Coordinates of C-alpha atoms in Angstrom, one line a residue:
M1 CA 30.9 29.8 -8.1
G2 CA 29.4 29.5 -11.3
R3 CA 26.1 29.8 -12.7
Q4 CA 23.8 26.3 -12.1
N5 CA 23.1 24.5 -15.1
V6 CA 20.0 22.7 -15.3
A7 CA 20.4 19.3 -14.5
E8 CA 22.2 21.2 -11.3
L9 CA 18.9 23.1 -10.5
F10 CA 16.7 19.9 -10.5
V11 CA 18.9 18.3 -8.1
D12 CA 19.4 21.1 -5.6
T13 CA 16.1 21.4 -5.8
L14 CA 15.1 17.6 -5.2
V15 CA 18.0 18.4 -1.9
R16 CA 15.1 21.5 -0.3
A17 CA 12.7 19.2 -1.0
G18 CA 13.4 16.5 1.9
V19 CA 14.1 14.7 -1.3
R20 CA 16.7 11.9 0.0
R21 CA 17.6 9.4 -3.4
L22 CA 17.0 9.9 -7.0
Y23 CA 16.0 6.0 -7.8
G24 CA 16.8 4.9 -11.6
V25 CA 18.9 3.4 -14.3
V26 CA 20.6 6.4 -16.4
G27 CA 20.8 6.3 -19.9
D28 CA 22.9 9.1 -22.0
S29 CA 19.8 11.7 -21.8
L30 CA 20.3 11.8 -18.3
N31 CA 23.7 11.9 -18.1
P32 CA 24.3 15.9 -17.3
V33 CA 21.5 15.0 -13.6
V34 CA 23.5 11.3 -12.8
D35 CA 26.1 13.2 -12.9
A36 CA 24.5 16.6 -11.0
V37 CA 24.4 13.8 -8.3
R38 CA 27.6 12.6 -7.8
R39 CA 28.7 16.2 -7.2
T40 CA 26.2 16.9 -4.7
R41 CA 25.8 16.6 -1.0
G42 CA 22.7 15.0 0.5
I43 CA 21.4 13.4 -2.5
E44 CA 22.6 9.2 -3.8
W45 CA 21.7 8.5 -6.9
V46 CA 20.7 4.1 -6.8
Q47 CA 21.4 2.0 -9.5
V48 CA 18.7 -0.4 -10.0
R49 CA 18.2 -3.3 -12.5
H50 CA 14.8 -1.7 -13.7
E51 CA 13.6 1.7 -14.2
E52 CA 9.3 0.1 -13.5
S53 CA 11.8 -0.9 -9.7
A54 CA 12.9 2.7 -9.4
A55 CA 9.1 3.6 -9.2
F56 CA 7.9 1.6 -6.9
A57 CA 11.1 1.9 -4.8
A58 CA 10.2 5.7 -4.1
G59 CA 6.6 5.0 -4.2
A60 CA 7.5 3.1 -1.2
E61 CA 9.7 5.0 0.1
A62 CA 7.4 7.7 -0.5
Q63 CA 4.2 5.7 2.1
V64 CA 7.2 4.9 5.3
T65 CA 8.6 8.1 5.0
G66 CA 5.6 10.8 3.9
R67 CA 8.2 13.2 2.2
L68 CA 8.8 12.9 -1.7
A69 CA 10.4 10.7 -3.0
A70 CA 11.9 11.0 -6.4
C71 CA 12.5 8.2 -9.2
A72 CA 13.8 8.7 -12.9
G73 CA 14.5 7.5 -16.4
S74 CA 16.2 7.8 -19.8
C75 CA 14.7 9.6 -23.1
G76 CA 12.1 6.7 -24.6
P77 CA 11.8 3.1 -22.8
G78 CA 14.0 4.5 -20.5
N79 CA 11.0 6.4 -19.0
L80 CA 7.6 4.3 -20.2
H81 CA 8.6 1.7 -17.6
L82 CA 8.3 4.2 -15.1
V83 CA 4.8 3.9 -15.8
N84 CA 3.3 1.1 -13.6
G85 CA 5.1 1.9 -10.8
L86 CA 4.0 5.6 -10.9
Y87 CA 0.2 4.4 -12.0
D88 CA 0.6 2.0 -8.5
A89 CA 2.9 5.8 -6.5
H90 CA -0.1 7.7 -7.5
R91 CA -3.0 5.3 -6.9
S92 CA -1.4 5.0 -3.4
M93 CA -1.0 8.9 -2.9
A94 CA 2.8 8.3 -2.4
P95 CA 4.1 11.8 -3.3
V96 CA 6.6 10.9 -6.3
L97 CA 8.9 13.8 -8.3
A98 CA 10.0 10.8 -11.6
L99 CA 11.8 12.8 -14.0
A100 CA 11.5 11.6 -17.5
S101 CA 14.4 12.5 -18.9
H102 CA 14.0 12.9 -23.2
I103 CA 15.6 13.0 -26.8
P104 CA 16.9 16.5 -27.5
S105 CA 15.1 19.5 -27.7
S106 CA 15.5 20.5 -31.1
E107 CA 14.7 17.5 -32.6
I108 CA 10.8 16.7 -30.3
G109 CA 8.0 16.0 -33.5
L110 CA 10.5 14.4 -35.9
G111 CA 11.0 10.7 -35.1
Y112 CA 14.1 11.4 -33.5
F113 CA 15.7 7.4 -32.3
Q114 CA 13.7 7.0 -29.0
E115 CA 11.0 9.1 -29.2
T116 CA 8.1 9.4 -27.6
H117 CA 6.5 12.2 -26.1
P118 CA 6.8 11.7 -22.7
D119 CA 4.5 14.9 -21.8
Q120 CA 1.2 13.3 -22.9
L121 CA 2.2 9.5 -21.8
F122 CA 2.1 10.3 -18.4
Q123 CA -1.2 12.1 -17.8
R124 CA -2.8 9.6 -16.4
C125 CA -1.0 8.9 -13.5
S126 CA -0.4 12.4 -12.5
H127 CA -1.2 15.2 -10.6
Y128 CA 1.2 17.0 -12.7
C129 CA 3.3 16.6 -16.0
E130 CA 5.3 19.2 -17.7
L131 CA 8.2 19.7 -20.6
V132 CA 10.7 21.9 -19.7
S133 CA 11.3 23.4 -23.5
N134 CA 13.5 26.8 -22.0
P135 CA 15.6 26.9 -18.9
R136 CA 14.4 29.9 -17.6
Q137 CA 10.8 28.3 -16.5
T138 CA 12.5 25.8 -14.5
P139 CA 12.5 27.1 -11.7
R140 CA 9.0 28.3 -11.7
L141 CA 8.1 24.6 -12.8
L142 CA 9.9 21.7 -10.5
R143 CA 9.0 24.6 -7.4
T144 CA 5.4 23.8 -8.8
A145 CA 5.5 20.1 -9.5
V146 CA 7.5 19.8 -5.4
Q147 CA 3.7 21.2 -4.6
H148 CA 1.8 19.2 -6.3
A149 CA 2.6 15.8 -5.8
V150 CA 2.9 16.9 -1.4
G151 CA 0.2 18.5 -2.1
L152 CA -1.5 16.4 -3.4
G153 CA -0.6 13.2 -2.3
G154 CA 0.1 11.4 -6.1
V155 CA 3.2 12.4 -9.2
S156 CA 5.0 14.6 -10.6
V157 CA 6.1 14.0 -13.9
V158 CA 9.1 17.2 -14.8
V159 CA 10.3 16.2 -19.0
L160 CA 13.4 17.4 -19.3
P161 CA 15.6 16.7 -22.6
G162 CA 19.2 15.7 -21.6
D163 CA 20.5 19.4 -23.9
V164 CA 18.2 21.7 -22.4
A165 CA 19.2 19.5 -18.4
A166 CA 23.7 20.6 -19.7
E167 CA 22.0 24.5 -20.2
Q168 CA 22.6 27.2 -17.4
A169 CA 19.3 28.0 -14.6
P170 CA 17.9 31.7 -14.7
E171 CA 19.9 33.3 -12.4
E172 CA 17.3 33.9 -9.6
S173 CA 16.6 30.5 -9.9
Q174 CA 17.6 29.5 -6.3
A175 CA 15.0 32.6 -4.8
Y176 CA 12.0 31.2 -3.9
D177 CA 11.3 28.5 -1.2
L178 CA 9.2 25.2 -1.4
A179 CA 6.2 24.4 -0.2
T180 CA 6.2 20.7 1.2
T181 CA 4.1 19.6 5.0
R182 CA 0.1 19.2 4.4
P183 CA -1.6 20.9 6.7
A184 CA -4.5 19.8 8.5
V185 CA -8.7 20.0 6.9
R186 CA -11.4 20.8 8.5
P187 CA -15.7 20.8 7.6
G188 CA -17.6 24.1 8.1
D189 CA -19.6 24.4 11.4
A190 CA -22.7 23.0 9.3
E191 CA -21.9 20.3 8.1
I192 CA -20.2 19.0 11.2
D193 CA -23.6 19.8 12.4
E194 CA -25.7 18.1 9.9
L195 CA -23.7 15.4 10.7
A196 CA -23.9 15.0 14.5
R197 CA -27.7 15.6 14.4
M198 CA -27.5 12.4 12.1
V199 CA -25.2 10.3 14.0
D200 CA -27.3 12.1 17.8
A201 CA -30.9 9.8 15.1
A202 CA -29.1 7.0 14.6
D203 CA -30.1 3.4 17.1
R204 CA -26.9 1.6 14.9
V205 CA -23.8 3.2 13.5
T206 CA -21.1 1.5 12.0
L207 CA -17.8 2.5 11.0
F208 CA -16.1 2.1 8.5
C209 CA -11.7 3.1 7.8
G210 CA -9.5 2.7 5.5
S211 CA -6.9 4.4 5.2
G212 CA -7.9 8.1 5.0
T213 CA -7.3 6.7 8.9
A214 CA -3.7 7.0 9.8
G215 CA -2.4 9.5 12.3
A216 CA -6.1 9.0 13.8
H217 CA -6.4 6.1 15.9
A218 CA -6.8 7.6 18.5
E219 CA -10.0 9.8 17.5
V220 CA -11.8 6.7 16.3
M221 CA -11.5 4.8 18.9
Q222 CA -13.4 7.9 21.3
F223 CA -15.8 8.5 18.3
A224 CA -16.8 4.5 18.1
E225 CA -16.9 4.4 21.5
R226 CA -19.3 7.9 22.8
V227 CA -21.8 6.3 19.5
K228 CA -21.3 3.0 20.3
A229 CA -19.9 1.4 17.5
P230 CA -18.1 -1.9 15.4
V231 CA -16.0 -0.7 13.5
G232 CA -14.9 -2.6 9.7
H233 CA -11.4 -1.8 7.7
A234 CA -10.2 -2.0 4.3
L235 CA -7.3 -3.5 3.5
R236 CA -5.3 -0.5 2.5
G237 CA -7.3 0.9 6.5
K238 CA -6.3 -2.4 8.9
E239 CA -2.5 -0.8 9.7
F240 CA -3.8 1.4 11.0
I241 CA -7.3 0.8 12.7
Q242 CA -7.8 -2.7 13.5
Y243 CA -4.7 -2.2 17.1
D244 CA -5.6 -1.8 20.2
N245 CA -9.3 -1.6 18.4
P246 CA -12.2 -2.9 21.6
F247 CA -14.8 -2.2 18.2
D248 CA -12.6 -4.2 15.5
V249 CA -15.5 -6.3 13.5
G250 CA -12.6 -7.3 10.4
M251 CA -12.0 -6.3 6.9
S252 CA -14.6 -6.6 4.5
G253 CA -14.1 -6.8 0.7
L254 CA -12.9 -9.0 -2.2
L255 CA -10.5 -10.1 1.3
G256 CA -12.7 -9.7 4.0
Y257 CA -12.8 -11.9 7.4
G258 CA -15.2 -12.2 10.5
A259 CA -18.1 -9.1 11.1
A260 CA -16.9 -6.0 8.9
Y261 CA -19.9 -6.9 6.0
E262 CA -23.0 -7.7 8.4
A263 CA -22.2 -4.9 10.8
T264 CA -22.5 -2.4 7.9
H265 CA -25.3 -3.6 6.5
E266 CA -26.9 -4.3 9.9
C267 CA -26.7 -1.2 11.1
D268 CA -28.8 1.8 10.3
L269 CA -26.2 4.8 9.8
L270 CA -22.3 3.8 7.4
I271 CA -19.8 6.4 8.5
L272 CA -17.1 5.7 6.0
L273 CA -14.4 6.6 7.2
G274 CA -11.5 7.7 5.3
T275 CA -11.8 5.4 2.6
D276 CA -11.8 5.0 -1.5
F277 CA -13.7 1.4 -0.7
P278 CA -13.5 0.1 -4.8
Y279 CA -16.3 -2.8 -4.7
S280 CA -19.7 -1.0 -4.2
A281 CA -20.5 -5.1 -3.9
F282 CA -20.0 -5.3 -0.4
L283 CA -21.5 -1.3 0.3
P284 CA -25.0 -1.1 1.6
D285 CA -27.7 0.3 -0.8
D286 CA -30.6 0.6 2.2
V287 CA -29.1 2.3 4.9
R288 CA -27.5 6.1 5.8
I289 CA -23.8 6.8 4.4
V290 CA -22.1 9.6 5.6
Q291 CA -18.8 9.6 3.6
V292 CA -16.2 12.4 5.3
D293 CA -12.6 12.4 2.5
L294 CA -9.1 14.8 2.1
R295 CA -9.6 14.2 -1.5
P296 CA -13.8 16.4 -2.5
E297 CA -13.7 13.9 -5.5
R298 CA -13.8 10.9 -4.1
L299 CA -17.2 11.4 -2.2
G300 CA -19.8 9.6 -2.9
R301 CA -17.5 7.4 -6.2
R302 CA -18.9 4.3 -4.9
S303 CA -22.4 4.7 -3.1
R304 CA -24.9 7.1 -3.3
L305 CA -24.6 9.9 0.5
D306 CA -27.2 11.6 2.9
L307 CA -24.2 13.6 3.4
A308 CA -20.4 14.1 1.9
V309 CA -17.9 15.6 4.3
W310 CA -15.2 16.9 2.9
G311 CA -11.9 17.0 5.3
D312 CA -9.4 15.4 7.5
V313 CA -10.3 11.9 9.1
R314 CA -8.6 13.6 13.0
E315 CA -9.4 16.5 12.5
T316 CA -13.4 16.4 11.1
L317 CA -13.6 14.2 14.5
R318 CA -12.1 16.1 16.7
C319 CA -15.2 18.5 16.2
L320 CA -17.9 16.4 15.8
V321 CA -17.3 13.9 18.8
P322 CA -17.9 17.6 21.3
R323 CA -20.8 18.3 19.8
V324 CA -22.7 14.2 20.4
R325 CA -24.5 12.6 23.0
P326 CA -23.5 9.5 24.6
K327 CA -25.2 6.7 23.6
S328 CA -24.9 4.2 26.6
D329 CA -27.0 1.2 24.7
R330 CA -23.9 -1.4 22.9
R331 CA -26.8 -4.4 22.3
F332 CA -25.8 -4.1 17.7
L333 CA -22.2 -3.5 18.8
D334 CA -22.2 -6.5 21.1
K335 CA -24.2 -8.1 18.6
M336 CA -21.3 -8.0 16.6
L337 CA -18.7 -8.9 18.1
R338 CA -20.0 -11.9 19.0
K339 CA -21.5 -12.5 15.0
H340 CA -17.3 -11.4 14.7
E341 CA -15.9 -13.4 17.2
R342 CA -18.5 -17.0 16.1
A343 CA -17.7 -16.2 11.9
L344 CA -13.4 -16.8 13.1
E345 CA -14.2 -19.4 14.9
G346 CA -15.5 -21.8 12.6
V347 CA -12.8 -21.4 10.1
V348 CA -9.4 -21.2 12.3
R349 CA -8.6 -24.7 12.1
A350 CA -7.1 -25.2 8.3
Y351 CA -3.8 -23.7 9.1
T352 CA -3.6 -25.2 13.1
R353 CA -4.4 -28.6 11.4
K354 CA -1.8 -31.6 10.4
V355 CA 0.3 -28.5 9.7
E356 CA 3.6 -31.2 11.0
K357 CA 2.2 -32.6 8.5
H358 CA 1.4 -30.7 5.5
V359 CA 2.7 -30.5 2.9
P360 CA 3.2 -29.1 0.6
L361 CA 2.9 -26.7 3.4
H362 CA -0.3 -24.7 4.3
P363 CA 0.9 -20.5 3.3
E364 CA -1.6 -20.2 5.8
Y365 CA 0.7 -21.5 8.7
V366 CA 3.8 -19.6 6.3
A367 CA 2.0 -16.2 7.3
S368 CA 0.8 -17.5 10.9
V369 CA 4.6 -18.1 11.5
L370 CA 5.9 -14.5 9.8
D371 CA 3.9 -12.9 11.9
E372 CA 5.5 -14.9 15.7
L373 CA 9.0 -14.3 14.6
A374 CA 8.2 -10.5 12.9
D375 CA 9.7 -7.9 14.3
D376 CA 7.2 -5.2 16.2
D377 CA 8.6 -2.2 13.9
A378 CA 8.1 -4.4 10.8
V379 CA 8.0 -2.9 7.4
F380 CA 6.3 -6.0 5.1
T381 CA 5.6 -4.8 1.8
V382 CA 3.1 -7.6 0.1
D383 CA 3.0 -9.4 -3.2
T384 CA -0.3 -8.2 -5.1
G385 CA -2.8 -12.5 -5.1
M386 CA -3.0 -14.4 -2.6
C387 CA -0.7 -13.0 -0.6
N388 CA -2.8 -10.1 -0.7
V389 CA -4.7 -12.8 1.9
W390 CA -2.5 -14.2 3.6
A391 CA -0.8 -10.5 5.1
A392 CA -5.1 -9.3 5.1
R393 CA -5.1 -12.4 7.7
Y394 CA -2.3 -12.6 9.4
L395 CA 0.3 -9.7 9.5
T396 CA -1.2 -8.9 12.3
P397 CA -0.4 -4.7 13.4
N398 CA 0.2 -3.0 16.5
G399 CA 0.7 0.3 15.9
R400 CA 4.9 0.3 14.5
R401 CA 4.6 -2.4 11.9
R402 CA 3.5 -0.5 8.5
I403 CA 1.7 -2.9 5.7
I404 CA 2.7 -1.4 2.5
G405 CA 1.0 -3.4 -1.2
S406 CA 0.2 -2.5 -4.5
F407 CA -3.1 -2.6 -3.2
S408 CA -5.3 0.3 -5.0
H409 CA -3.5 -0.1 -8.7
G410 CA -3.1 -4.1 -8.3
S411 CA 0.2 -4.6 -9.9
M412 CA 2.7 -8.3 -9.9
A413 CA 5.5 -8.1 -9.2
N414 CA 5.5 -5.1 -6.2
A415 CA 6.7 -6.2 -3.3
L416 CA 10.7 -6.3 -3.8
P417 CA 11.0 -3.3 -5.4
Q418 CA 8.8 -1.7 -2.6
A419 CA 10.8 -3.7 0.1
I420 CA 14.7 -1.5 -2.3
G421 CA 12.4 1.4 -1.0
A422 CA 11.4 1.3 2.5
Q423 CA 14.8 -0.7 3.6
F424 CA 16.9 2.6 2.4
T425 CA 15.1 4.5 4.7
D426 CA 16.7 2.8 7.6
R427 CA 18.5 -0.9 7.6
N428 CA 18.7 -1.2 10.8
R429 CA 14.4 -1.9 10.8
Q430 CA 13.8 -5.3 9.2
V431 CA 12.8 -5.0 6.1
V432 CA 10.2 -8.1 5.0
S433 CA 8.7 -9.0 1.3
V434 CA 6.0 -11.3 1.5
S435 CA 6.4 -12.1 -2.3
G436 CA 5.6 -14.8 -4.6
D437 CA 6.3 -17.4 -7.5
G438 CA 5.3 -15.0 -9.9
G439 CA 5.7 -11.3 -9.1
F440 CA 9.1 -12.7 -7.5
S441 CA 10.2 -13.5 -11.5
M442 CA 8.7 -11.6 -13.2
L443 CA 11.0 -8.0 -11.2
M444 CA 14.0 -11.1 -9.7
G445 CA 16.8 -8.9 -12.2
D446 CA 16.4 -6.0 -8.8
F447 CA 17.5 -8.4 -5.9
L448 CA 20.2 -8.2 -7.3
T449 CA 19.7 -4.6 -6.0
L450 CA 19.7 -5.9 -2.2
V451 CA 22.9 -7.7 -3.0
Q452 CA 24.8 -4.5 -4.7
Y453 CA 23.5 -1.9 -2.0
D454 CA 23.9 -5.0 0.0
L455 CA 20.5 -3.9 1.7
P456 CA 19.0 -6.9 4.2
V457 CA 16.3 -7.2 2.7
K458 CA 14.4 -11.2 3.9
V459 CA 12.6 -12.2 1.2
V460 CA 9.8 -15.1 2.1
L461 CA 9.4 -16.1 -1.1
F462 CA 5.8 -18.2 -1.5
D463 CA 6.3 -20.9 -4.3
N464 CA 4.1 -22.3 -5.4
S465 CA 4.5 -22.9 -9.2
S466 CA 1.9 -21.0 -10.2
L467 CA -0.5 -18.2 -10.4
G468 CA -3.3 -18.9 -7.5
M469 CA -5.3 -15.5 -7.8
V470 CA -6.1 -15.6 -11.5
E471 CA -6.9 -19.8 -11.1
L472 CA -9.6 -18.9 -9.2
E473 CA -10.8 -16.2 -11.0
M474 CA -11.4 -19.3 -14.0
L475 CA -13.0 -21.4 -11.0
V476 CA -14.9 -18.5 -10.2
A477 CA -15.8 -18.0 -13.9
G478 CA -16.0 -22.0 -14.4
M479 CA -13.4 -22.2 -17.0
P480 CA -10.5 -24.7 -16.6
S481 CA -6.8 -23.2 -15.9
H482 CA -5.0 -21.8 -18.2
G483 CA -1.2 -20.4 -18.5
T484 CA -1.3 -20.7 -15.2
S485 CA 1.7 -22.9 -14.0
Y486 CA 5.4 -22.6 -13.8
R487 CA 8.0 -24.1 -13.7
N488 CA 10.2 -22.6 -10.8
P489 CA 13.8 -23.2 -10.1
D490 CA 15.5 -23.6 -6.7
F491 CA 15.2 -20.1 -5.8
A492 CA 17.0 -20.5 -2.8
A493 CA 20.1 -21.2 -4.9
V494 CA 19.6 -18.9 -6.9
A495 CA 19.7 -16.1 -4.1
R496 CA 23.2 -17.1 -3.0
A497 CA 24.6 -17.6 -6.6
A498 CA 23.4 -14.1 -6.2
G499 CA 25.8 -13.6 -2.7
A500 CA 22.7 -13.3 -0.4
Y501 CA 21.9 -15.8 1.8
G502 CA 18.8 -18.2 0.9
V503 CA 17.6 -21.3 2.4
R504 CA 15.0 -23.8 0.8
V505 CA 12.0 -24.9 2.6
E506 CA 9.6 -28.5 2.6
K507 CA 8.2 -29.0 6.1
P508 CA 6.8 -27.4 7.8
K509 CA 9.3 -28.6 10.6
Q510 CA 12.0 -26.9 8.7
L511 CA 10.4 -23.2 8.7
A512 CA 11.0 -21.0 12.3
G513 CA 14.3 -22.8 11.9
A514 CA 15.1 -21.1 8.2
L515 CA 13.1 -17.7 9.4
K516 CA 15.1 -16.4 12.2
D517 CA 18.4 -17.3 10.0
A518 CA 17.1 -15.6 7.3
F519 CA 16.4 -12.6 10.7
R520 CA 19.4 -13.2 12.4
H521 CA 21.5 -12.8 8.9
R522 CA 23.1 -8.9 8.5
G523 CA 22.4 -9.4 4.1
P524 CA 19.8 -9.6 1.9
A525 CA 18.7 -12.9 2.5
L526 CA 15.5 -15.1 0.0
V527 CA 12.9 -17.6 2.2
D528 CA 11.7 -20.2 -0.9
V529 CA 9.0 -21.2 1.4
V530 CA 7.7 -24.9 -1.5
T531 CA 4.0 -24.1 -0.5
D532 CA 0.3 -26.3 -1.4
P533 CA -1.1 -24.6 -5.4
N534 CA -4.5 -25.6 -3.8
A535 CA -5.2 -23.0 -0.7
L536 CA -7.2 -20.6 -2.9
S537 CA -9.7 -18.5 -1.4
I538 CA -13.7 -17.2 -1.9
P539 CA -14.9 -14.5 -0.7
P540 CA -17.0 -13.7 1.8
K541 CA -20.3 -13.2 0.4
I542 CA -21.1 -14.2 -2.8
Q543 CA -23.9 -13.0 -5.6
A544 CA -24.4 -12.3 -9.0
D545 CA -23.2 -9.1 -9.5
M546 CA -19.6 -9.5 -7.2
V547 CA -18.3 -12.8 -9.5
T548 CA -17.4 -9.8 -12.0
G549 CA -13.6 -7.9 -11.8
F550 CA -9.9 -8.0 -10.7
A551 CA -10.0 -11.7 -8.4
L552 CA -13.8 -11.4 -6.3
S553 CA -12.1 -14.7 -5.4
A554 CA -9.9 -14.0 -3.1
G555 CA -11.6 -12.9 -0.1
K556 CA -13.0 -15.2 2.6
M557 CA -11.2 -18.1 4.6
V558 CA -9.0 -19.9 2.1
L559 CA -11.8 -23.0 2.2
E560 CA -12.2 -24.0 4.7
G561 CA -10.3 -21.0 7.3
G562 CA -7.5 -19.8 8.4
V563 CA -7.9 -16.1 10.9
G564 CA -3.8 -15.8 12.5
R565 CA -4.2 -14.1 15.2
M566 CA -7.4 -12.3 14.5
L567 CA -9.6 -14.8 15.8
Q568 CA -7.1 -13.9 19.5
L569 CA -8.2 -10.5 18.8
A570 CA -11.6 -11.5 18.9
R571 CA -11.7 -13.0 21.6
S572 CA -10.6 -10.7 23.4
N573 CA -12.9 -7.5 22.6
V574 CA -15.7 -10.3 23.3
R575 CA -14.3 -11.5 26.7
N576 CA -14.7 -7.3 27.1
I577 CA -18.6 -7.1 26.0
P578 CA -20.0 -6.0 29.5
R579 CA -21.8 -8.9 31.4
P580 CA -25.7 -7.9 32.8

């Protein structure tokens, strides 16, 4: 067997790091790598229609599996298309290695055809971004890139000129190991003891949880029971903390509902667990605050802290619980649980009243029926915009379902390509793209990727012919909506023309049957649901300093209401309050 070239070494390194797919669009500077993939067992080239989709797909695969995923773009415009999806993966802490192919090394800096400087362009959306200028540096550079992505959680970018990819790799290139698993990190005893002292001294403790509570559900519930604390969550924490939670008081923030806002403001100790919740206007400034996070750079950047605890949430709570005195006073917890139930009780009417007659359909009703009919282990990918509202309110987590979206980066058009990456991990698992018509049409070309690979993704399209979230932003700002309307085709007919299953729903009585038929279909399917463009949302608490930034108006209860099964969960928790 002859020596590997650099492209073969790159592909071999991906395989040894656990990568099973390389998403991208072929191009001449990528040819050595694509050919190496063709000849290597254990990895496949996934041909998407747009490199942005490649990056979104890789990011979603990494979030579903917890393993490194990879994408690639050819020189210049090809790899530039990766940028948005990589920003999303990086901000979601999804371990992704991106290959940014480059022009011939002898032409760099001379204004060559398609010249860009990807080693500079990707710096802001990666932990590591370096140019391979000499084959001898390749083994160590690749190892460093892999370990940055896995160890820090996020993106690494390898910039590789096409001519260097075809050169021979150094002979010692296979004589190294890769670290591809992350250790558990616990705080020091001094921090644990101080946190225990603060918890013991507090009368009213509230927990607010983010995605850093993944894998720590049991520990959070044990701690909440011990100190009788209500538990709220951010959107990214929903799937990990809301299920089987007798302490649940809902979600705070722009999409918030229930009593989470009150619980965080009426306590005397707020503990932020694994959350980089960005909207500081929703956080209190007159209570003691502790933050626990694995990423030290996130500690205290949203609010002032009385104690910063650097560590993994699960390990921190495992150390903390035995050192905390149990509390017996449930008055604060029970008060918040009752507030939560009352808050939801008053807003449930909108999606249940006269739904059989309401045309266009209530999007709340569509999301509610989708939640009931989807599999218990379904993966939902959710478009940014009003689809975030429906996902936050209606998709019920259970510990097996996944809910993935562009929740930190806030990009349009994420749901469909993320569904591609999620479905490739398991063709037998139900994957549902909860798409808005604006996001879907932006990267609609990659619906053809579903057809090409016969991926059984089900696209449920909320088709209101508008950018509903932007209309609401304009409304809050006192502007008439302008430039937010679309003239849409019959998307179901487009799907059928592409070779997929497609059905259009215009009446409520058609909805359940259409979803069931689509879910039973073995290949890709699209359900085009014509929904009411006037179903908008407002925030749970409105203050002057909140009416800024990204769709603050994406909060509360969809005009009069709509919270789906959240009310049922709240009622269950109130029924469990001990009676005197």
